[in-house]
Coordinates of C-alpha atoms and ligand atoms in Angstrom, one line a residue:
M1 CA 25.7 17.5 10.7
S2 CA 26.6 18.9 7.3
R3 CA 23.9 20.3 5.2
S4 CA 22.3 18.0 2.6
L5 CA 22.3 19.3 -0.9
P6 CA 20.6 18.1 -4.1
P7 CA 23.1 16.0 -6.1
N8 CA 25.4 17.9 -8.4
L9 CA 24.4 21.3 -7.1
S10 CA 26.4 23.9 -5.2
A11 CA 25.1 25.4 -1.9
A12 CA 24.9 28.8 -3.6
Q13 CA 22.8 27.5 -6.4
F14 CA 20.5 25.7 -4.0
D15 CA 20.1 28.9 -2.0
L16 CA 18.9 30.7 -5.1
A17 CA 16.4 27.9 -5.8
L18 CA 15.2 28.0 -2.2
A19 CA 14.7 31.7 -2.4
S20 CA 12.6 31.3 -5.5
W21 CA 10.5 28.6 -3.9
R22 CA 10.0 30.7 -0.8
S23 CA 8.5 33.4 -2.9
I24 CA 6.2 30.9 -4.6
V25 CA 4.9 28.8 -1.6
G26 CA 5.7 31.1 1.3
E27 CA 8.5 31.0 3.8
P28 CA 6.8 28.5 6.2
Q29 CA 6.1 26.1 3.5
V30 CA 9.8 25.5 2.7
V31 CA 11.5 23.2 5.3
T32 CA 15.2 23.1 5.5
S33 CA 15.9 22.7 9.2
A34 CA 17.5 19.4 10.3
A35 CA 14.6 18.8 12.7
G36 CA 12.0 19.5 10.1
L37 CA 13.8 17.2 7.5
A38 CA 14.2 14.4 10.1
T39 CA 10.4 13.9 10.0
Y40 CA 10.8 13.0 6.3
L41 CA 13.2 10.2 7.0
D42 CA 12.0 6.6 6.7
P43 CA 11.0 5.6 10.3
F44 CA 11.3 1.9 9.4
A45 CA 14.5 2.0 7.3
P46 CA 16.0 -1.4 7.0
G47 CA 19.5 0.2 7.1
E48 CA 20.9 3.7 7.7
R49 CA 18.0 6.1 8.0
A50 CA 20.1 8.9 6.4
A51 CA 20.7 6.8 3.3
F52 CA 17.6 8.3 1.7
S53 CA 17.5 11.9 3.0
A54 CA 15.9 15.0 1.5
S55 CA 17.7 18.3 1.2
A56 CA 14.4 20.3 1.7
T57 CA 10.7 19.9 1.6
L58 CA 8.2 22.1 -0.1
L59 CA 4.5 22.2 0.8
P60 CA 2.6 23.8 -2.1
G61 CA -1.1 24.7 -1.7
S62 CA -2.3 24.7 -5.2
V63 CA -1.8 23.4 -8.7
D64 CA -0.5 26.8 -9.8
E65 CA 2.1 26.7 -7.1
I66 CA 3.2 23.2 -8.2
R67 CA 3.6 24.5 -11.7
A68 CA 5.8 27.4 -10.5
V69 CA 7.8 25.0 -8.3
L70 CA 8.4 22.9 -11.3
R71 CA 9.8 25.8 -13.3
V72 CA 12.5 26.4 -10.7
A73 CA 13.3 22.6 -10.4
N74 CA 13.7 22.5 -14.2
Q75 CA 15.9 25.6 -14.2
Y76 CA 18.3 24.2 -11.6
R77 CA 17.7 20.5 -12.5
I78 CA 16.8 19.7 -8.9
P79 CA 15.0 16.3 -8.4
L80 CA 11.6 16.4 -6.6
W81 CA 10.0 13.5 -4.8
T82 CA 6.2 13.8 -4.5
V83 CA 4.3 12.4 -1.6
S84 CA 0.6 12.9 -0.7
T85 CA 0.8 12.3 3.1
G86 CA 4.1 10.5 3.1
R87 CA 2.9 7.5 5.1
N88 CA 4.1 4.8 2.8
F89 CA 5.5 3.0 5.8
A90 CA 7.5 -0.2 5.2
Y91 CA 8.2 1.0 1.7
G92 CA 10.2 4.1 2.5
G93 CA 7.7 6.5 4.2
A94 CA 8.2 10.1 2.8
A95 CA 11.9 9.6 1.9
P96 CA 13.1 10.0 -1.6
R97 CA 14.9 7.3 -3.6
L98 CA 17.7 9.7 -4.8
P99 CA 19.4 11.2 -1.7
G100 CA 19.3 15.0 -1.7
S101 CA 16.0 15.2 -3.6
V102 CA 13.5 17.8 -2.5
V103 CA 10.3 16.3 -1.1
L104 CA 7.1 17.8 -2.6
D105 CA 4.6 17.2 0.2
L106 CA 1.1 17.7 -1.0
H107 CA -0.8 17.1 2.2
R108 CA -2.0 20.7 2.5
M109 CA -4.0 20.2 -0.7
N110 CA -6.8 18.2 1.1
R111 CA -10.1 19.1 -0.3
I112 CA -12.8 16.6 -0.9
I113 CA -14.0 18.2 -4.1
E114 CA -17.1 16.1 -4.8
V115 CA -19.0 13.2 -3.5
N116 CA -21.8 11.8 -5.7
E117 CA -24.0 9.4 -3.8
T118 CA -26.1 8.6 -6.8
L119 CA -23.2 7.5 -9.0
A120 CA -21.1 6.4 -6.0
Y121 CA -17.8 8.2 -6.4
A122 CA -15.6 10.8 -4.9
L123 CA -13.1 13.3 -6.3
V124 CA -10.3 14.1 -3.9
E125 CA -7.0 16.0 -3.6
P126 CA -3.8 14.3 -2.4
G127 CA -4.0 15.3 1.3
V128 CA -7.3 13.5 1.9
T129 CA -6.9 10.5 4.1
Y130 CA -9.1 7.5 4.4
F131 CA -10.2 8.8 7.9
D132 CA -11.1 12.2 6.3
L133 CA -13.2 10.7 3.6
H134 CA -14.9 8.2 5.9
A135 CA -15.7 11.1 8.3
Y136 CA -17.0 13.2 5.5
L137 CA -19.3 10.5 4.2
R138 CA -20.7 9.9 7.7
E139 CA -21.1 13.6 8.4
H140 CA -23.1 14.1 5.3
G141 CA -25.1 11.0 5.7
H142 CA -23.9 9.5 2.4
K143 CA -24.7 5.8 2.1
L144 CA -21.3 5.0 0.7
W145 CA -18.2 3.1 2.0
V146 CA -14.5 3.8 1.6
D147 CA -12.2 0.9 1.3
P148 CA -9.5 1.5 3.8
P149 CA -6.0 -0.1 3.6
A150 CA -4.6 -1.7 6.8
A151 CA -3.6 1.6 8.2
G152 CA -6.3 4.3 7.6
W153 CA -4.2 7.4 8.2
G154 CA -2.7 7.4 4.7
S155 CA -4.1 9.2 1.7
V156 CA -6.5 7.9 -0.9
V157 CA -4.3 9.3 -3.7
G158 CA -1.0 7.9 -2.4
N159 CA -2.4 4.5 -1.7
T160 CA -4.2 4.3 -5.0
L161 CA -1.2 5.4 -7.0
E162 CA 0.9 2.7 -5.2
R163 CA -1.7 0.1 -6.1
G164 CA -2.5 -0.4 -2.4
F165 CA -5.4 -2.6 -1.5
G166 CA -8.1 -3.0 1.1
Y167 CA -10.5 -5.6 2.2
T168 CA -14.0 -4.9 1.0
A169 CA -15.4 -5.7 -2.4
Y170 CA -13.7 -2.5 -3.6
G171 CA -10.3 -3.7 -2.3
D172 CA -8.4 -3.4 -5.6
H173 CA -7.8 0.4 -5.4
A174 CA -6.2 0.8 -8.8
A175 CA -9.2 -0.9 -10.4
K176 CA -11.6 1.4 -8.7
Q177 CA -9.8 4.6 -9.7
C178 CA -11.5 6.7 -12.3
G179 CA -10.1 10.0 -13.7
M180 CA -7.1 12.0 -12.6
E181 CA -5.7 15.5 -12.9
V182 CA -1.9 15.4 -13.5
V183 CA 0.8 18.0 -13.7
L184 CA 3.6 16.9 -16.0
A185 CA 7.3 17.8 -15.5
N186 CA 7.0 20.6 -18.0
G187 CA 4.1 22.2 -16.0
D188 CA 1.3 21.1 -18.4
V189 CA -1.9 20.1 -16.6
L190 CA -4.0 17.3 -18.0
R191 CA -7.1 15.4 -17.1
T192 CA -7.3 11.8 -18.0
G193 CA -10.2 9.9 -19.7
M194 CA -13.5 11.8 -19.9
G195 CA -11.8 14.7 -18.0
G196 CA -10.4 15.7 -21.4
I197 CA -13.8 17.2 -22.1
E198 CA -13.8 20.8 -21.0
I199 CA -17.2 20.8 -19.4
G200 CA -17.1 17.2 -18.2
T201 CA -20.1 15.1 -17.2
A202 CA -18.5 11.7 -16.9
W203 CA -14.9 12.1 -15.6
Q204 CA -15.5 9.8 -12.6
L205 CA -17.9 7.5 -14.5
Y206 CA -16.1 5.9 -17.4
Q207 CA -12.5 4.9 -17.0
P208 CA -11.1 4.7 -20.6
G209 CA -12.3 8.0 -22.2
Y210 CA -11.4 8.1 -25.9
G211 CA -8.2 6.9 -27.4
P212 CA -5.3 5.6 -25.3
S213 CA -5.9 5.7 -21.6
F214 CA -3.2 6.9 -19.3
D215 CA -4.3 6.6 -15.7
A216 CA -2.3 3.4 -15.1
M217 CA 0.8 5.2 -16.4
F218 CA 0.8 7.5 -13.4
M219 CA 0.7 4.6 -10.9
Q220 CA 4.0 3.5 -9.3
S221 CA 5.7 5.8 -11.8
N222 CA 7.5 9.1 -11.9
Y223 CA 5.7 10.5 -14.9
G224 CA 3.7 13.2 -13.2
I225 CA 2.3 14.8 -10.1
V226 CA -1.3 13.8 -9.5
T227 CA -3.3 16.6 -8.1
K228 CA -6.9 15.2 -8.2
L229 CA -8.1 11.6 -8.3
G230 CA -11.5 10.1 -8.7
V231 CA -12.4 6.9 -6.8
W232 CA -15.4 4.7 -6.9
L233 CA -17.1 4.1 -3.6
M234 CA -19.0 1.0 -2.6
P235 CA -22.7 1.6 -2.0
A236 CA -23.4 0.7 1.7
P237 CA -25.0 -2.7 1.7
P238 CA -28.3 -3.3 3.4
A239 CA -26.6 -5.9 5.6
Y240 CA -23.3 -7.7 5.9
L241 CA -21.7 -10.7 7.6
L242 CA -18.1 -11.0 8.7
G243 CA -16.8 -14.5 8.9
E244 CA -13.6 -16.2 10.1
I245 CA -12.6 -19.7 9.3
Q246 CA -9.8 -21.2 11.4
F247 CA -7.6 -24.0 10.1
Q248 CA -5.4 -26.1 12.2
H249 CA -2.6 -27.2 9.9
E250 CA 0.1 -25.5 8.0
A251 CA -0.4 -27.6 4.9
D252 CA -4.1 -26.6 4.9
L253 CA -3.0 -23.6 3.0
E254 CA -3.1 -25.5 -0.3
A255 CA -6.7 -26.6 0.2
I256 CA -7.8 -23.2 1.4
V257 CA -6.5 -21.5 -1.8
E258 CA -8.0 -24.2 -4.1
I259 CA -11.4 -23.9 -2.4
L260 CA -11.3 -20.1 -2.3
R261 CA -10.3 -19.4 -5.9
P262 CA -13.6 -20.6 -7.5
L263 CA -15.6 -18.7 -4.9
R264 CA -13.7 -15.5 -5.8
L265 CA -14.0 -16.2 -9.5
D266 CA -17.7 -16.8 -9.5
E267 CA -18.2 -13.9 -7.0
T268 CA -19.8 -15.9 -4.2
I269 CA -17.2 -14.0 -2.1
R270 CA -16.7 -10.5 -3.4
N271 CA -14.3 -9.1 -0.9
H272 CA -10.5 -9.2 -0.8
V273 CA -10.3 -12.2 1.5
V274 CA -7.4 -12.4 3.9
I275 CA -5.7 -15.7 4.7
E276 CA -3.8 -14.7 7.8
G277 CA -0.9 -16.7 9.2
G278 CA -1.4 -17.8 12.8
L279 CA 1.5 -15.7 14.2
R280 CA 0.1 -12.5 12.6
R281 CA -3.3 -13.2 14.1
A282 CA -1.6 -13.9 17.5
A283 CA 0.4 -10.7 17.3
G284 CA -2.9 -8.8 17.4
L285 CA -3.7 -10.4 20.7
S286 CA -0.4 -10.7 22.5
T287 CA 3.4 -9.9 22.3
R288 CA 6.2 -12.3 21.5
A289 CA 7.8 -12.1 24.9
Q290 CA 4.8 -13.8 26.4
W291 CA 5.6 -16.9 24.3
Y292 CA 9.3 -17.0 23.6
E293 CA 12.4 -15.1 24.6
G294 CA 15.2 -17.2 23.2
P295 CA 17.4 -16.5 20.2
G296 CA 16.3 -16.9 16.6
A297 CA 12.8 -17.4 15.1
M298 CA 10.1 -18.8 17.4
P299 CA 10.4 -22.5 17.4
E300 CA 7.6 -24.7 16.2
R301 CA 6.7 -25.8 19.7
A302 CA 6.3 -22.3 21.0
V303 CA 4.2 -21.3 18.0
A304 CA 1.9 -24.3 18.5
A305 CA 1.5 -23.6 22.2
M306 CA 0.7 -20.0 21.5
L307 CA -2.0 -20.7 18.9
E308 CA -3.6 -23.2 21.2
K309 CA -3.6 -20.9 24.2
L310 CA -5.0 -18.0 22.1
D311 CA -7.5 -20.3 20.4
V312 CA -6.5 -19.1 16.9
G313 CA -5.8 -21.1 13.8
R314 CA -2.6 -21.9 12.0
W315 CA -4.4 -20.1 9.1
N316 CA -7.3 -17.7 9.7
L317 CA -9.5 -16.8 6.8
H318 CA -11.4 -13.5 7.0
F319 CA -14.2 -13.0 4.6
A320 CA -17.2 -10.7 4.2
L321 CA -20.6 -11.2 2.6
Y322 CA -22.5 -8.1 1.6
G323 CA -26.1 -7.7 0.5
T324 CA -29.6 -8.5 1.5
P325 CA -30.1 -11.1 4.3
E326 CA -31.4 -13.7 1.8
L327 CA -28.3 -13.3 -0.4
I328 CA -26.0 -13.5 2.6
D329 CA -27.7 -16.7 3.8
A330 CA -27.4 -18.3 0.3
R331 CA -23.7 -17.4 0.0
L332 CA -22.8 -18.4 3.5
A333 CA -24.2 -21.9 2.9
I334 CA -22.0 -22.3 -0.1
V335 CA -18.9 -21.0 1.7
Q336 CA -19.5 -23.3 4.7
R337 CA -20.1 -26.3 2.5
A338 CA -17.0 -25.6 0.5
F339 CA -14.6 -25.2 3.4
A340 CA -16.1 -28.0 5.5
R341 CA -14.0 -30.2 3.3
V342 CA -10.9 -29.2 5.3
P343 CA -10.7 -31.4 8.4
Q344 CA -11.0 -29.5 11.7
A345 CA -12.0 -26.2 10.1
R346 CA -13.8 -23.9 12.6
F347 CA -16.4 -21.4 11.5
F348 CA -17.3 -18.1 13.1
A349 CA -19.7 -15.5 11.7
K350 CA -21.3 -12.3 12.9
R351 CA -24.1 -10.4 11.1
Y352 CA -24.4 -6.6 11.0
A353 CA -27.0 -4.2 9.8
G354 CA -25.7 -2.1 6.9
N355 CA -26.3 1.2 8.8
A356 CA -24.0 0.1 11.7
M357 CA -21.3 2.4 10.4
G358 CA -20.7 4.7 13.3
D359 CA -20.4 8.5 13.5
A360 CA -17.9 10.8 11.8
A361 CA -15.2 10.1 14.3
G362 CA -15.4 6.4 13.6
N363 CA -17.1 5.7 16.9
A364 CA -19.6 2.9 17.1
A365 CA -23.2 3.9 16.3
S366 CA -24.3 1.1 18.6
D367 CA -22.6 -2.0 19.8
A368 CA -23.7 -3.6 16.6
Q369 CA -20.5 -2.4 14.8
P370 CA -17.3 -4.4 14.4
T371 CA -14.7 -3.5 17.0
A372 CA -11.5 -5.2 15.9
G373 CA -9.4 -3.3 13.4
G374 CA -9.3 -6.0 10.8
D375 CA -13.1 -6.4 11.0
R376 CA -13.6 -2.7 10.7
N377 CA -11.6 -2.6 7.5
L378 CA -14.0 -5.3 6.0
A379 CA -16.9 -3.0 6.9
G380 CA -15.3 0.1 5.3
I381 CA -14.2 1.7 8.6
P382 CA -10.6 2.9 8.7
A383 CA -8.5 1.8 11.7
M384 CA -4.9 1.9 13.0
S385 CA -4.7 -1.4 14.7
A386 CA -2.2 -2.7 12.1
F387 CA 0.4 -0.8 14.1
R388 CA 0.0 -3.3 16.9
M389 CA 2.5 -5.4 15.0
L390 CA 5.2 -3.0 16.0
D391 CA 4.9 -4.3 19.6
W392 CA 5.4 -7.9 18.6
R393 CA 9.1 -7.9 19.1
G394 CA 9.4 -4.9 21.4
G395 CA 11.8 -2.0 21.4
A396 CA 11.6 0.5 18.5
G397 CA 9.3 -1.6 16.4
A398 CA 9.7 -1.4 12.7
H399 CA 9.0 -3.6 9.7
V400 CA 10.0 -4.0 6.1
D401 CA 7.7 -5.9 3.7
F402 CA 8.4 -8.5 1.1
A403 CA 5.4 -8.5 -1.2
P404 CA 5.5 -11.0 -4.1
V405 CA 2.5 -11.7 -6.3
C406 CA 1.4 -15.2 -6.0
P407 CA -0.7 -17.1 -8.5
A408 CA -4.0 -18.1 -6.9
T409 CA -3.2 -21.8 -6.7
G410 CA -2.6 -23.9 -3.6
R411 CA 0.7 -25.2 -4.9
D412 CA 2.1 -21.7 -5.4
A413 CA 0.9 -20.4 -2.1
L414 CA 2.4 -23.3 -0.2
R415 CA 5.6 -22.9 -2.2
Q416 CA 5.9 -19.2 -1.4
Y417 CA 5.0 -19.7 2.2
T418 CA 7.6 -22.5 2.7
M419 CA 10.2 -20.5 0.9
V420 CA 9.7 -17.3 2.9
K421 CA 9.3 -19.1 6.3
T422 CA 12.4 -21.1 5.8
R423 CA 14.5 -18.1 4.7
A424 CA 13.1 -15.9 7.5
A425 CA 14.1 -18.4 10.1
E426 CA 17.6 -18.5 8.8
Y427 CA 17.9 -14.8 9.6
G428 CA 16.1 -15.2 12.9
F429 CA 12.7 -13.8 11.9
D430 CA 9.3 -15.3 12.5
Y431 CA 6.9 -15.9 9.6
Y432 CA 4.6 -12.9 10.1
G433 CA 2.4 -12.8 7.0
G434 CA -0.5 -13.8 5.0
F435 CA -2.2 -13.7 1.7
T436 CA -4.9 -11.3 0.4
A437 CA -7.0 -12.8 -2.4
G438 CA -7.8 -11.2 -5.6
E439 CA -9.5 -13.4 -8.1
R440 CA -6.6 -14.9 -10.0
H441 CA -3.7 -13.8 -7.8
L442 CA -2.8 -13.5 -4.1
H443 CA -0.9 -10.6 -2.6
H444 CA 1.5 -12.4 -0.4
I445 CA 2.7 -10.0 2.3
F446 CA 5.5 -11.0 4.7
A447 CA 6.7 -8.4 7.2
A448 CA 10.2 -8.7 8.7
I449 CA 9.5 -7.1 12.1
F450 CA 12.6 -5.7 13.8
D451 CA 13.7 -3.4 16.6
R452 CA 15.3 -0.3 15.1
G453 CA 17.3 0.1 18.3
D454 CA 19.1 -3.2 17.6
A455 CA 21.7 -2.7 14.9
N456 CA 22.1 -6.4 14.4
Q457 CA 18.3 -6.9 13.8
V458 CA 18.3 -3.9 11.3
E459 CA 21.2 -5.5 9.4
Q460 CA 19.6 -8.9 9.4
A461 CA 16.2 -7.5 8.2
G462 CA 18.0 -5.9 5.2
Q463 CA 19.9 -9.0 4.4
L464 CA 16.7 -11.2 4.6
L465 CA 14.9 -8.9 2.2
R466 CA 17.7 -9.3 -0.4
S467 CA 17.7 -13.1 0.0
L468 CA 13.9 -13.3 -0.3
M469 CA 14.0 -11.2 -3.5
S470 CA 16.7 -13.5 -5.0
D471 CA 14.6 -16.6 -4.0
A472 CA 11.6 -15.1 -5.7
R473 CA 13.5 -14.2 -8.8
A474 CA 14.9 -17.8 -9.1
A475 CA 11.4 -19.2 -8.7
G476 CA 9.8 -16.9 -11.3
Y477 CA 7.9 -14.6 -8.9
G478 CA 8.0 -10.8 -8.9
E479 CA 7.1 -8.2 -6.3
Y480 CA 4.2 -5.9 -6.6
R481 CA 5.8 -3.1 -4.6
A482 CA 9.2 -2.6 -3.0
H483 CA 11.0 -0.4 -0.5
L484 CA 13.2 2.4 -1.8
A485 CA 16.3 0.3 -1.0
Y486 CA 15.1 -2.5 -3.3
M487 CA 13.3 -0.7 -6.1
D488 CA 16.1 -1.4 -8.6
F489 CA 16.4 -5.0 -7.5
A490 CA 12.7 -5.5 -7.9
A491 CA 12.6 -3.8 -11.3
A492 CA 15.5 -6.0 -12.5
Q493 CA 13.3 -9.1 -11.9
Y494 CA 11.1 -8.0 -14.8
S495 CA 13.9 -8.9 -17.2
F496 CA 12.1 -10.4 -20.3
N497 CA 14.0 -9.6 -23.5
D498 CA 16.9 -8.0 -21.7
G499 CA 14.6 -5.7 -19.7
A500 CA 12.5 -4.4 -22.6
L501 CA 9.8 -3.2 -20.1
L502 CA 12.2 -1.0 -18.2
R503 CA 13.6 0.3 -21.5
L504 CA 10.1 1.4 -22.5
S505 CA 9.6 3.0 -19.1
E506 CA 12.8 5.0 -19.4
T507 CA 12.1 6.0 -23.0
I508 CA 8.8 7.5 -21.8
K509 CA 10.5 9.0 -18.8
D510 CA 13.0 10.8 -21.0
A511 CA 10.4 12.1 -23.3
L512 CA 8.2 13.5 -20.5
D513 CA 10.9 14.7 -18.2
P514 CA 14.0 15.6 -20.1
N515 CA 15.7 17.2 -17.1
G516 CA 14.9 14.2 -14.9
I517 CA 13.3 16.2 -12.1
L518 CA 10.5 14.0 -11.1
A519 CA 11.3 11.2 -8.6
P520 CA 14.4 9.8 -10.2
G521 CA 14.8 6.1 -9.5
K522 CA 11.2 5.5 -8.5
Q523 CA 10.3 1.9 -9.2
G524 CA 13.7 1.5 -10.8
I525 CA 12.9 4.1 -13.5
W526 CA 15.9 6.5 -13.9
P527 CA 15.9 9.5 -16.2
A528 CA 19.0 9.9 -18.5
A529 CA 20.3 12.6 -16.2
W530 CA 20.6 10.2 -13.2
R531 CA 20.9 6.8 -14.9
D532 CA 24.3 6.4 -13.4
R533 CA 22.7 6.3 -9.9
R534 CA 21.0 3.0 -10.6
G535 CA 22.1 0.5 -8.0
Y536 CA 20.8 -2.5 -6.2
T537 CA 22.1 -1.1 -2.8
Ligands
ADP1 P1 0.3 7.6 1.8 O1 -1.0 7.8 1.3 O2 0.5 6.2 2.4 O3 0.8 8.6 2.8 P2 2.5 8.5 0.2 O4 2.0 9.9 0.2 O5 3.7 8.2 1.0 O6 1.3 7.6 0.6 O7 2.7 8.1 -1.3 C1 3.2 6.9 -1.6 C2 4.1 7.0 -2.9 O8 3.2 7.3 -4.0 C3 5.0 8.2 -2.9 O9 6.3 7.8 -2.4 C4 5.1 8.6 -4.4 O10 6.0 7.8 -5.0 C5 3.7 8.3 -4.9 N1 2.8 9.5 -4.8 C6 2.1 9.8 -3.8 N2 1.4 10.9 -4.0 C7 1.6 11.2 -5.3 C8 1.1 12.2 -6.2 N3 0.2 13.1 -5.8 N4 1.6 12.3 -7.4 C9 2.5 11.4 -7.9 N5 3.0 10.4 -7.1 C10 2.6 10.3 -5.8

């Protein structure tokens, strides 16, 4: 295999840059071996894995080292791709958008700098995972919850910057972020909001600060390297209830969303409710081969038989109520009354004491703790059960996600569902998906699950994603996040006034990063130096 080089750079120049970097971060923290770099390839690539390969990886241990690394990158104009723990699976993993970029892996910077129980926040470095933070809170007896995303092994910083979400009342991670430390492309270090005050007292307490506020600018962008991030934590409730409502008919989705929206808007239900499709629910309990082994998407008859046998709904709504037992009772009565309007809806609920949070390793304190992964997430306990989906189809399981934003109306939800299910079936994929409910929008997440060992499935998954994105565009929907391969395509959907939004993003990019060294192409934002690389792939 020939050596991968940064674009437009000779091997000799690259060797000089690598020598400088070795002297900054230390020999072992510069990865150039083929085996080492292979771990930074996208494990779920919906195409050639090598299409987004890195030429090296650097693992700095401090802000000062990052600044020194940037000096060298600017000198040689070498693009860097920052990751915190690099577990952005289904969207590209740790791989860079521009092939030949050097990955800046920050996972060694993993200090939990502060946890404040009184004011309910934490300040963390990029390498801190949800498991780490959860364990720390338990070890120190803090009565605070993290809000884990579906897979708890990723970092708080990476997930928050990508606007990931979880399932408790603090499920909107970007909204619960407060205060950042950022290194700009020119090496300048800034602190946002109240962090601008030298001897700060409120960095993690008041989001705006004074004057323009910039935190959101560093989310899903390539404007800086975030080295510290504040996150608000949910006070552990005195008690909570986890509920599931199963619905029997596909078309119930419309009524479910119409009933749910007012309950989310008036905060009867405070958590990020999940409306999980039957097949996704079934995939947590079984594998596809148990139900169907023929060609194409699972036929309707097989899906119906599977749901009946497993006793799960066509749609399964997962919600949580947090608070004192009296509050929970009052809210539960409202929720039950509202959803009882849907014929054949079935209710399940389990109550827990608020201290049933387990020990530092995530083990149950008693049997009075949720056990299923999805339920654990609703109770602020990180889990890895989301990875069960990889077994659904067998082989080298992988998935790529289509993630359009859906207005929180029944009509839109049913429209997106029908659109995605029909298109997926055309390419031989099951509808594996669901909706996570904010107040005014739903995150609609569909995963095309494929066997990476099957070249035809890989190809079809890639084609399906492109078709889905075109469908979404035609219908006026946009994606909230996209895999590396589709970042330009997704950005192009935001085309009002001939793409004025992207023009602004690139104007800012050029001002902040004139040499174009930070994450060229991320979210479709290309610096002037690499603008000719824009492509829909
Ligand atoms: P995870 O927490 O899931 O491991 P990653 O580390 O893969 O997440 O980060 C996801 C994406 O977020 C990266 O591809 C990168 O674009 C961006 N990102 C992650 N960490 C940082 C950071 N510290 N500064 C700037 N951007 C970051």
